[in-house]
Coordinates of C-alpha atoms and ligand atoms in Angstrom, one line a residue:
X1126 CA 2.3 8.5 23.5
X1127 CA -0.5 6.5 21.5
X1128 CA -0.1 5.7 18.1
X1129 CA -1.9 3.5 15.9
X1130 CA 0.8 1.3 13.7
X1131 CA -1.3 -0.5 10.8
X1132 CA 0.3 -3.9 10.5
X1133 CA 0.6 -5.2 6.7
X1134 CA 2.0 -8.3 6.7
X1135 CA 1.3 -9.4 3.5
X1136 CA 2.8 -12.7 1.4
X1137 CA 5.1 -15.2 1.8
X1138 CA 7.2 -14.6 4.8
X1139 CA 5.7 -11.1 5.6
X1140 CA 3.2 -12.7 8.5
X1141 CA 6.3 -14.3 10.3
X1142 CA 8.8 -11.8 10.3
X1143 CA 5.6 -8.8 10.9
X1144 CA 4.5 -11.1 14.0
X1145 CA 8.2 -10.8 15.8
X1146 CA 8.6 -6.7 14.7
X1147 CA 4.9 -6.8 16.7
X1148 CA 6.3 -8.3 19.8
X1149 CA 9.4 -5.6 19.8
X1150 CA 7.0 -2.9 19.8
X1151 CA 4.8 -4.2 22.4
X1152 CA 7.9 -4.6 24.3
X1153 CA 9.1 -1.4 23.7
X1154 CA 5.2 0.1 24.5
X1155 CA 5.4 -1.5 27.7
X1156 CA 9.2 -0.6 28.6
X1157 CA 9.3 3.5 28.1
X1158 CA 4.7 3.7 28.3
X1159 CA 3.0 4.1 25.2
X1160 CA 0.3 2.9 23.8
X1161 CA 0.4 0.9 20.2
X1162 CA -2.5 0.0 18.8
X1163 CA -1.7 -2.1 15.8
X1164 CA -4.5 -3.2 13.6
X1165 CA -4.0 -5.7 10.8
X1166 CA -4.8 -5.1 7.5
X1167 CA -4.7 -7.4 4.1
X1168 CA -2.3 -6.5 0.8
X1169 CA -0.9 -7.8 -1.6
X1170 CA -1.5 -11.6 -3.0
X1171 CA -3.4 -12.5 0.0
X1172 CA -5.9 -9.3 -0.8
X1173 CA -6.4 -10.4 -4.4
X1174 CA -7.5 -14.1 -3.4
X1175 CA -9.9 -12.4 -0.6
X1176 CA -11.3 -9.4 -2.4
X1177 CA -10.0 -9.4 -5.8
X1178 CA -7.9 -6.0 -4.9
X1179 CA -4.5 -5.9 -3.9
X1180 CA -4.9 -3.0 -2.3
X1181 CA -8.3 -2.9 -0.8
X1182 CA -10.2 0.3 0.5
X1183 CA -10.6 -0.9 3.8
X1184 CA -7.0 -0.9 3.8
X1185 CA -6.0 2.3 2.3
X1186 CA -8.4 3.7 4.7
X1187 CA -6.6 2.5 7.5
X1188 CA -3.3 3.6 6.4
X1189 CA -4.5 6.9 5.7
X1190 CA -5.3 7.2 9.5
X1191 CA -2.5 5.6 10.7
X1192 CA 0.0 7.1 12.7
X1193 CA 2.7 4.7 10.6
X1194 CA 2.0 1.8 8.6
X1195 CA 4.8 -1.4 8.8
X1196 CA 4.9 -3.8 5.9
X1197 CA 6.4 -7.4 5.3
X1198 CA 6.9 -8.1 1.7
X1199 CA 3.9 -8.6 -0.8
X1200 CA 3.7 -11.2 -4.3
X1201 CA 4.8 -15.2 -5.2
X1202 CA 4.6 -17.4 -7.7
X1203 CA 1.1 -18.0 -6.9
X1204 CA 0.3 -14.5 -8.5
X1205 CA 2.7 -15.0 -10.8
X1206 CA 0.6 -15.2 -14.0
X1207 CA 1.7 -12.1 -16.6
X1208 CA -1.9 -12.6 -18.1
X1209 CA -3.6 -12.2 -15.1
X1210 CA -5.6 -8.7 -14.2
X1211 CA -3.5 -7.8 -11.6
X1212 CA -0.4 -8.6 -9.3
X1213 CA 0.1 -7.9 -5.6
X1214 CA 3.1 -5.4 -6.6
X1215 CA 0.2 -3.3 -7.8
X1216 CA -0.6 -2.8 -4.4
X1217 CA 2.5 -1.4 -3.0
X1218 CA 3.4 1.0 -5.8
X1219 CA -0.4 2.1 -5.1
X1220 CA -0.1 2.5 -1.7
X1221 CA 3.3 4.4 -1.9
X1222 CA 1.6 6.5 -4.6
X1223 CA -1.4 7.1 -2.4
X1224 CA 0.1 8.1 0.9
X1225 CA 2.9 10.3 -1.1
X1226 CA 5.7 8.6 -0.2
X1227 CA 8.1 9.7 -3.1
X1228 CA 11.3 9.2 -1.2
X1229 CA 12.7 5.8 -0.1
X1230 CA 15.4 5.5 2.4
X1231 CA 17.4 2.5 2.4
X1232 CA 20.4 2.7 5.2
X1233 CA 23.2 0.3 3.9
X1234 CA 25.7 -0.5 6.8
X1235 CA 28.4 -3.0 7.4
X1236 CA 28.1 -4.7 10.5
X1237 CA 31.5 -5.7 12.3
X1238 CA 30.0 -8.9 13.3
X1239 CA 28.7 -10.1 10.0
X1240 CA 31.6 -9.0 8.0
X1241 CA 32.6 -12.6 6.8
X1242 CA 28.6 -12.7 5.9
X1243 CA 28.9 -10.6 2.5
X1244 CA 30.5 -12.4 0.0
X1245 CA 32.8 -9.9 -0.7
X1246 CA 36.2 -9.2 0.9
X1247 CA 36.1 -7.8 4.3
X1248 CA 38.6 -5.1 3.5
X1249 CA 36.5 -3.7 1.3
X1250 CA 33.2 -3.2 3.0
X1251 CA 34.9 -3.0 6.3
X1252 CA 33.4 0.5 7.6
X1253 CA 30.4 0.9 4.5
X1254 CA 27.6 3.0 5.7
X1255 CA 25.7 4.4 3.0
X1256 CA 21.7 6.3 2.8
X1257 CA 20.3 5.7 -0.3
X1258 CA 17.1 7.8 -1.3
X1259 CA 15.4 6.3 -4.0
X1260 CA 13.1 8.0 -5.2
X1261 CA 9.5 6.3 -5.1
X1262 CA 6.2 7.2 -6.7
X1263 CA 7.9 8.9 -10.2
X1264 CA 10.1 7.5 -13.5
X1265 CA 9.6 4.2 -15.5
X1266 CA 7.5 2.8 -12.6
X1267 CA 4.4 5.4 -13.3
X1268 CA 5.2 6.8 -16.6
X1269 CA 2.6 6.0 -19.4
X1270 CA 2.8 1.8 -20.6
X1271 CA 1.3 -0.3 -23.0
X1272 CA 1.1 -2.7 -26.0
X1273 CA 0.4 -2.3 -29.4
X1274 CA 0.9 -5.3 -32.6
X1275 CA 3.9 -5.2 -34.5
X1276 CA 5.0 -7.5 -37.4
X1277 CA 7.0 -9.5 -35.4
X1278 CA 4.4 -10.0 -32.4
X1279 CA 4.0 -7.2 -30.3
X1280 CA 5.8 -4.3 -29.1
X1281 CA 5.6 -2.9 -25.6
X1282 CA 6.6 0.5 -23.9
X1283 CA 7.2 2.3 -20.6
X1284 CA 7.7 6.3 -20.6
X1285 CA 10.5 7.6 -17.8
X1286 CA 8.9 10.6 -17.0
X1287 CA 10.2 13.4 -14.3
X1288 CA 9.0 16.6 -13.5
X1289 CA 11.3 19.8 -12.4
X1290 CA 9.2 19.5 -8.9
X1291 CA 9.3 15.4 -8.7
X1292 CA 13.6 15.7 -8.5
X1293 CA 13.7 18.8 -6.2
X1294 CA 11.7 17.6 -3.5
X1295 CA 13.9 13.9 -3.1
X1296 CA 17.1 15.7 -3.8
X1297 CA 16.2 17.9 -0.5
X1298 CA 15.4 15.0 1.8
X1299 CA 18.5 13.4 0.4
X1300 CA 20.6 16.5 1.0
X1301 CA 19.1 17.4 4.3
X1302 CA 19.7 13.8 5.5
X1303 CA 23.8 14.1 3.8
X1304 CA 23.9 17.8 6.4
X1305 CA 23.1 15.4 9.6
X1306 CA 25.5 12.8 8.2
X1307 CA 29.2 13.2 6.6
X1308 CA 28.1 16.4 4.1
X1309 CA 28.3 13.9 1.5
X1310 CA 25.9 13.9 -1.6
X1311 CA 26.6 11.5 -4.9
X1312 CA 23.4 11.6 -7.4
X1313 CA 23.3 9.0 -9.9
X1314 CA 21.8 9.3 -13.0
X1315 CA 21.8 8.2 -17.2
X1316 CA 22.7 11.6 -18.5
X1317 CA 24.3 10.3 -21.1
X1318 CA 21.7 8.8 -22.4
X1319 CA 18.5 9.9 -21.1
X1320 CA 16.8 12.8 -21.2
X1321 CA 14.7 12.4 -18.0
X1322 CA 18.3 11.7 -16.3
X1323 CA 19.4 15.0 -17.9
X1324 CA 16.9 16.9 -16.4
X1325 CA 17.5 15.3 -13.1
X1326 CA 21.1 16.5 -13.3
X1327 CA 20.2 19.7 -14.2
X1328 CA 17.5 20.1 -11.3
X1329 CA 20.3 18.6 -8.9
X1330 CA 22.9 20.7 -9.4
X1331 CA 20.9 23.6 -9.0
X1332 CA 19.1 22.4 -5.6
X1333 CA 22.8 21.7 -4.2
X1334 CA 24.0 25.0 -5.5
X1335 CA 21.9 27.6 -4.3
X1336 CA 20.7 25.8 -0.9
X1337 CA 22.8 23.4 -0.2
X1338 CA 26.4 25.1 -1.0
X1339 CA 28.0 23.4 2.2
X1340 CA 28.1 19.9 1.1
X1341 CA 30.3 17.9 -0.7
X1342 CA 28.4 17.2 -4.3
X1343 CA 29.2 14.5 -7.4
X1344 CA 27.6 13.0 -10.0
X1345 CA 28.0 9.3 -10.9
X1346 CA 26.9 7.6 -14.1
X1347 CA 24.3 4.6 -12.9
X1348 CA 27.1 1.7 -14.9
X1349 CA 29.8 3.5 -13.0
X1350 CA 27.7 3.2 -9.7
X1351 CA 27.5 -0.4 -9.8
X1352 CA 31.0 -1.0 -10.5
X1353 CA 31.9 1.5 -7.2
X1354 CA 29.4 0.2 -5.2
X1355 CA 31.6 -3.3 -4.9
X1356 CA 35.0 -1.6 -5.5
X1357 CA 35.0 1.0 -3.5
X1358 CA 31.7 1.3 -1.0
X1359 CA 33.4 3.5 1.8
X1360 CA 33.5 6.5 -0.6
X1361 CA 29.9 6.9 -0.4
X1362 CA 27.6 9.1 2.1
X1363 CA 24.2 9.8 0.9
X1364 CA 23.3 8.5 -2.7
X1365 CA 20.2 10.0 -4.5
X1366 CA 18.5 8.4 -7.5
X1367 CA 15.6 7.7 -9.7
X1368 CA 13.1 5.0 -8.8
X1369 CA 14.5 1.6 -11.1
X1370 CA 18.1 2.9 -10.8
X1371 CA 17.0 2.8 -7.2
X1372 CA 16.1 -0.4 -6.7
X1373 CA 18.6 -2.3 -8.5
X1374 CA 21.0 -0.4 -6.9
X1375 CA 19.9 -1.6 -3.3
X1376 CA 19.5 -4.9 -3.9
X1377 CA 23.2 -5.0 -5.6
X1378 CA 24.6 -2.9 -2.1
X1379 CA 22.4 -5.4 0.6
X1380 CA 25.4 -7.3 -0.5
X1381 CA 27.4 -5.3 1.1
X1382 CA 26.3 -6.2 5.0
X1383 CA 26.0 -9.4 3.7
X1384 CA 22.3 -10.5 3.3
X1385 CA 19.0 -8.9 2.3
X1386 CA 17.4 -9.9 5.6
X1387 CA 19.2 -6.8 7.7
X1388 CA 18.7 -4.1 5.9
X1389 CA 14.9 -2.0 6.4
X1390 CA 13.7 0.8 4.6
X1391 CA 11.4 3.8 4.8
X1392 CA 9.5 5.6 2.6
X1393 CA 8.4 9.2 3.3
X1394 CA 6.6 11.5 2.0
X1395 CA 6.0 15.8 2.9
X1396 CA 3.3 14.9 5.5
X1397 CA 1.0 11.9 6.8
X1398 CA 1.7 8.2 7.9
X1399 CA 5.4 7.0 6.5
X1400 CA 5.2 3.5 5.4
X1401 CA 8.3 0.7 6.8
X1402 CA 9.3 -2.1 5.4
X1403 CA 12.1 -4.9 4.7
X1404 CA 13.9 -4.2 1.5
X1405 CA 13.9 -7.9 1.0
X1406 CA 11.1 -10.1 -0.9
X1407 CA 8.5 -12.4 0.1
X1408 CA 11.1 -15.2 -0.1
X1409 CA 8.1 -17.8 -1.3
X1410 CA 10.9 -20.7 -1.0
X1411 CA 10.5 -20.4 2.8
X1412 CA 7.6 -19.1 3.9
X1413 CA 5.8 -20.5 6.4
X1414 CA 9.0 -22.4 7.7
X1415 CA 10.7 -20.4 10.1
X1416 CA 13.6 -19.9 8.4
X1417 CA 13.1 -16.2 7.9
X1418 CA 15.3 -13.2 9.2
X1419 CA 13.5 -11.1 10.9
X1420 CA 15.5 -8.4 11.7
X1421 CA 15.0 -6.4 9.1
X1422 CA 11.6 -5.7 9.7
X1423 CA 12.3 -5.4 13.5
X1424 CA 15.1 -2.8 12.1
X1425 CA 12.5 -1.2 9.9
X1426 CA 10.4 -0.4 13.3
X1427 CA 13.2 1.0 14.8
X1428 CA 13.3 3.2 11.9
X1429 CA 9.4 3.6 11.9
X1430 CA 9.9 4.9 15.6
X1431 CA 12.4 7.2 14.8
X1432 CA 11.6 8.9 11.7
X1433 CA 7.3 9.0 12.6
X1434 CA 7.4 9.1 16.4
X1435 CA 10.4 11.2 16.8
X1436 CA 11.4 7.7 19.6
X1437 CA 14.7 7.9 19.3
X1438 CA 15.1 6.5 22.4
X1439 CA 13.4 3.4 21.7
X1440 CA 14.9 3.4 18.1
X1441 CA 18.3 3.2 19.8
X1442 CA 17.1 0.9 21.8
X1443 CA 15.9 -1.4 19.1
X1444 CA 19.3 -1.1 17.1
X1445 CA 21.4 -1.6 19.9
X1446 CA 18.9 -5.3 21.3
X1447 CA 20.0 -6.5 17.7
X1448 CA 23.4 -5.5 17.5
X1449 CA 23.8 -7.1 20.8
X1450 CA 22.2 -10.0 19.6
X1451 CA 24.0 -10.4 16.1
X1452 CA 27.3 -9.6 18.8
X1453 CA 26.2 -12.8 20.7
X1454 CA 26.8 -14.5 17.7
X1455 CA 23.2 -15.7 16.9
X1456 CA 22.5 -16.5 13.3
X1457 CA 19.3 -17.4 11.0
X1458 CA 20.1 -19.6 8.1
X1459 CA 20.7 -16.7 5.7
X1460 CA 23.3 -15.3 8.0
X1461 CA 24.9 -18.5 9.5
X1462 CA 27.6 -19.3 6.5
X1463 CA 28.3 -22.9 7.5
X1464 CA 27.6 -22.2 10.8
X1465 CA 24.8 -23.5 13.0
X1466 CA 21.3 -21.2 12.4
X1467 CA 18.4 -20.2 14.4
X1468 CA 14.7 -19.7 13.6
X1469 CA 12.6 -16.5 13.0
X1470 CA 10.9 -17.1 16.3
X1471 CA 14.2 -17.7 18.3
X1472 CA 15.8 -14.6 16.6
X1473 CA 13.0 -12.6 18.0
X1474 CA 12.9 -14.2 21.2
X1475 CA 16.7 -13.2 21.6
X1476 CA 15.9 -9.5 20.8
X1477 CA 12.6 -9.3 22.9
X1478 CA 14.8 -11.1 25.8
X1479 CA 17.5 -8.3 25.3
X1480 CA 15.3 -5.6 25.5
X1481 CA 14.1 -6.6 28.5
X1482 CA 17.5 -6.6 30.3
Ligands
LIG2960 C1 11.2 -3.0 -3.7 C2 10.5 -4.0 -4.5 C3 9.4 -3.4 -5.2 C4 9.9 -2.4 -6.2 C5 8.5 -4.4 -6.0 C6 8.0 -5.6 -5.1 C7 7.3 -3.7 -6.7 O1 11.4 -4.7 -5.4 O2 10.6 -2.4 -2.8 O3 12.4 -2.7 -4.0 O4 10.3 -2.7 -7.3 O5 9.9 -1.2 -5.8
LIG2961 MN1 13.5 -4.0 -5.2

């Protein structure tokens, strides 16, 4: 097959950790015969000090034409500035809004190996393997914002805003993914105070009900969540949510496997190029020192390769190099405890070397 992967790599770390996820494709090109062509584009902070745009044309272009676009992480300190006209975040929202990517899967798994990792007891997140879908390009993060004076400085607003269509579509690729996995569907909402959460509860229930009758379906209050999440993780199949509830909730559950570094994500929309990514930041305090992990972005083009290629093969493949590794016993610094830690490169020389094999 020949696809053309757009490469984002983006700020801080994203150039390192991109650069190793590039030489696990290229090995797995040359391995089962296909034919990657994988363009570079810019986004992010990087794009604003070249073009002023943290999403440039050029780039959005290319992505549109892609056959799957792979991120690293975009924004720092640099860009930092709350008065300034623009941030590199801008960029991603825009591009997720763009290519229709409203829903965001984040797989959440326990790995045996790293199970003294997490800082939470091992008997607790022993056997965690949780799909979020978050959903992406709707709520808080696009409703109407702004500013206005008010007697004691300013006051300033952001509208949570779903519509009927926006919830049914995510719930389906949530429910869909719960049929192929343990029939298992928790939707977490504010219903108890929001109106927007009410309607997504409303829409929910409905979706489940009339197509979706064979799976097991709960609601869970978004406080609630976050206290189960650490209490009781193995309870949990496929959780579905709105976009902030979302992303706190991922960050809080990457605790789970232990660091942010393993865990990739991918956000999909009804049709065109999906976009994959880390769920982890652009980790400014250690950029450009090879400290980073980069196996969640190598995991992220597993899932890239699965999900946009239909390669499951070569997905498997992926998974199974890094689990081999992690098996070996190989650490980077945010995985190695007290123990002795490797570098991005020599992590991805390990899985490159084990896919060879
Ligand atoms: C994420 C990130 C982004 C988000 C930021 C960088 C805009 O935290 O992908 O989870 O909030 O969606
Ligand atoms: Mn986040």
């Amino acid at each position: 097959m020949n696809a053309t992967i757009v490469l984002l790599p983006g700020d801080g770390i994203g150039p390192e950790i991109v650069a190793q996820a590039k030489r696990v494709l290229e090995v797995i090109a040359g391995r089962f015969g296909h034919t990657f062509t994988m363009p570079q584009h810019a986004i992010g902070g990087n794009a604003i000090d070249s073009c002023g745009d943290p999403l440039p044309e050029e780039t959005l272009n290319a992505c549109r034409n892609a056959t799957a676009v792979l991120l690293g992480a975009v924004g720092g300190p640099k860009w930092d500035d709350p008065k300034a006209k623009t941030r590199p975040e801008a960029g991603l929202l825009r591009i997720r809004k763009e290519l229709g990517l409203f829903a965001n899967l984040r797989p959440t798994k326990t790995w045996d190996e790293l199970l003294d990792a997490s800082p939470l007891k091992r008997e607790i997140i022993a056997g965690t393997d949780i799909l979020f879908v978050r959903e992406l390009t709707g709520g808080i993060y696009f409703g109407e914002s702004g500013r206005r004076p008010h007697p004691s400085g300013e006051e300033a607003w952001n509208v949570m805003i779903y519509s009927t269509g926006e919830i049914e579509r995510v719930v389906r690729v949530a429910a869909d993914a719960a049929r192929k996995r343990r029939g298992k569907l928790t939707m977490v909402d504010k219903a108890n105070v929001l109106e927007a959460s009410r309607l997504w509860r409303q829409v929910a229930e409905r979706v489940v009900r009339e197509e979706y009758p064979d799976l097991e379906y709960n609601v869970v209050l978004v406080d609630s969540m976050a206290m189960h999440l650490i209490s009781k993780p193995r309870e949990f199949d496929v959780v579905v949510t709105e976009n902030l509830f979302g992303d706190i909730l991922t960050d809080e559950a990457s605790m789970l496997p232990g660091s942010l570094g393993l865990l990739p994500s991918a956000s999909i929309g009804s049709s065109g190029p999906g976009l994959f990514e880390p769920i982890h930041g652009s980790a400014p305090d250690i950029a450009g020192k090879n400290l980073a992990n980069p196996l969640a972005t190598i995991l992220a083009a597993a899932m890239m390769l699965r999900y946009s290629m239909s390669m499951n093969t070569e997905a498997d493949a992926i998974e199974d190099a890094v689990s081999r590794v992690l098996k070996a016993g190989h650490r980077t610094k945010d995985i190695a405890g007290n123990g002795p830690s490797i570098s991005t490169t020599e992590m991805g020389d390990l899985v490159v070397e084990m896919l060879r094999q």
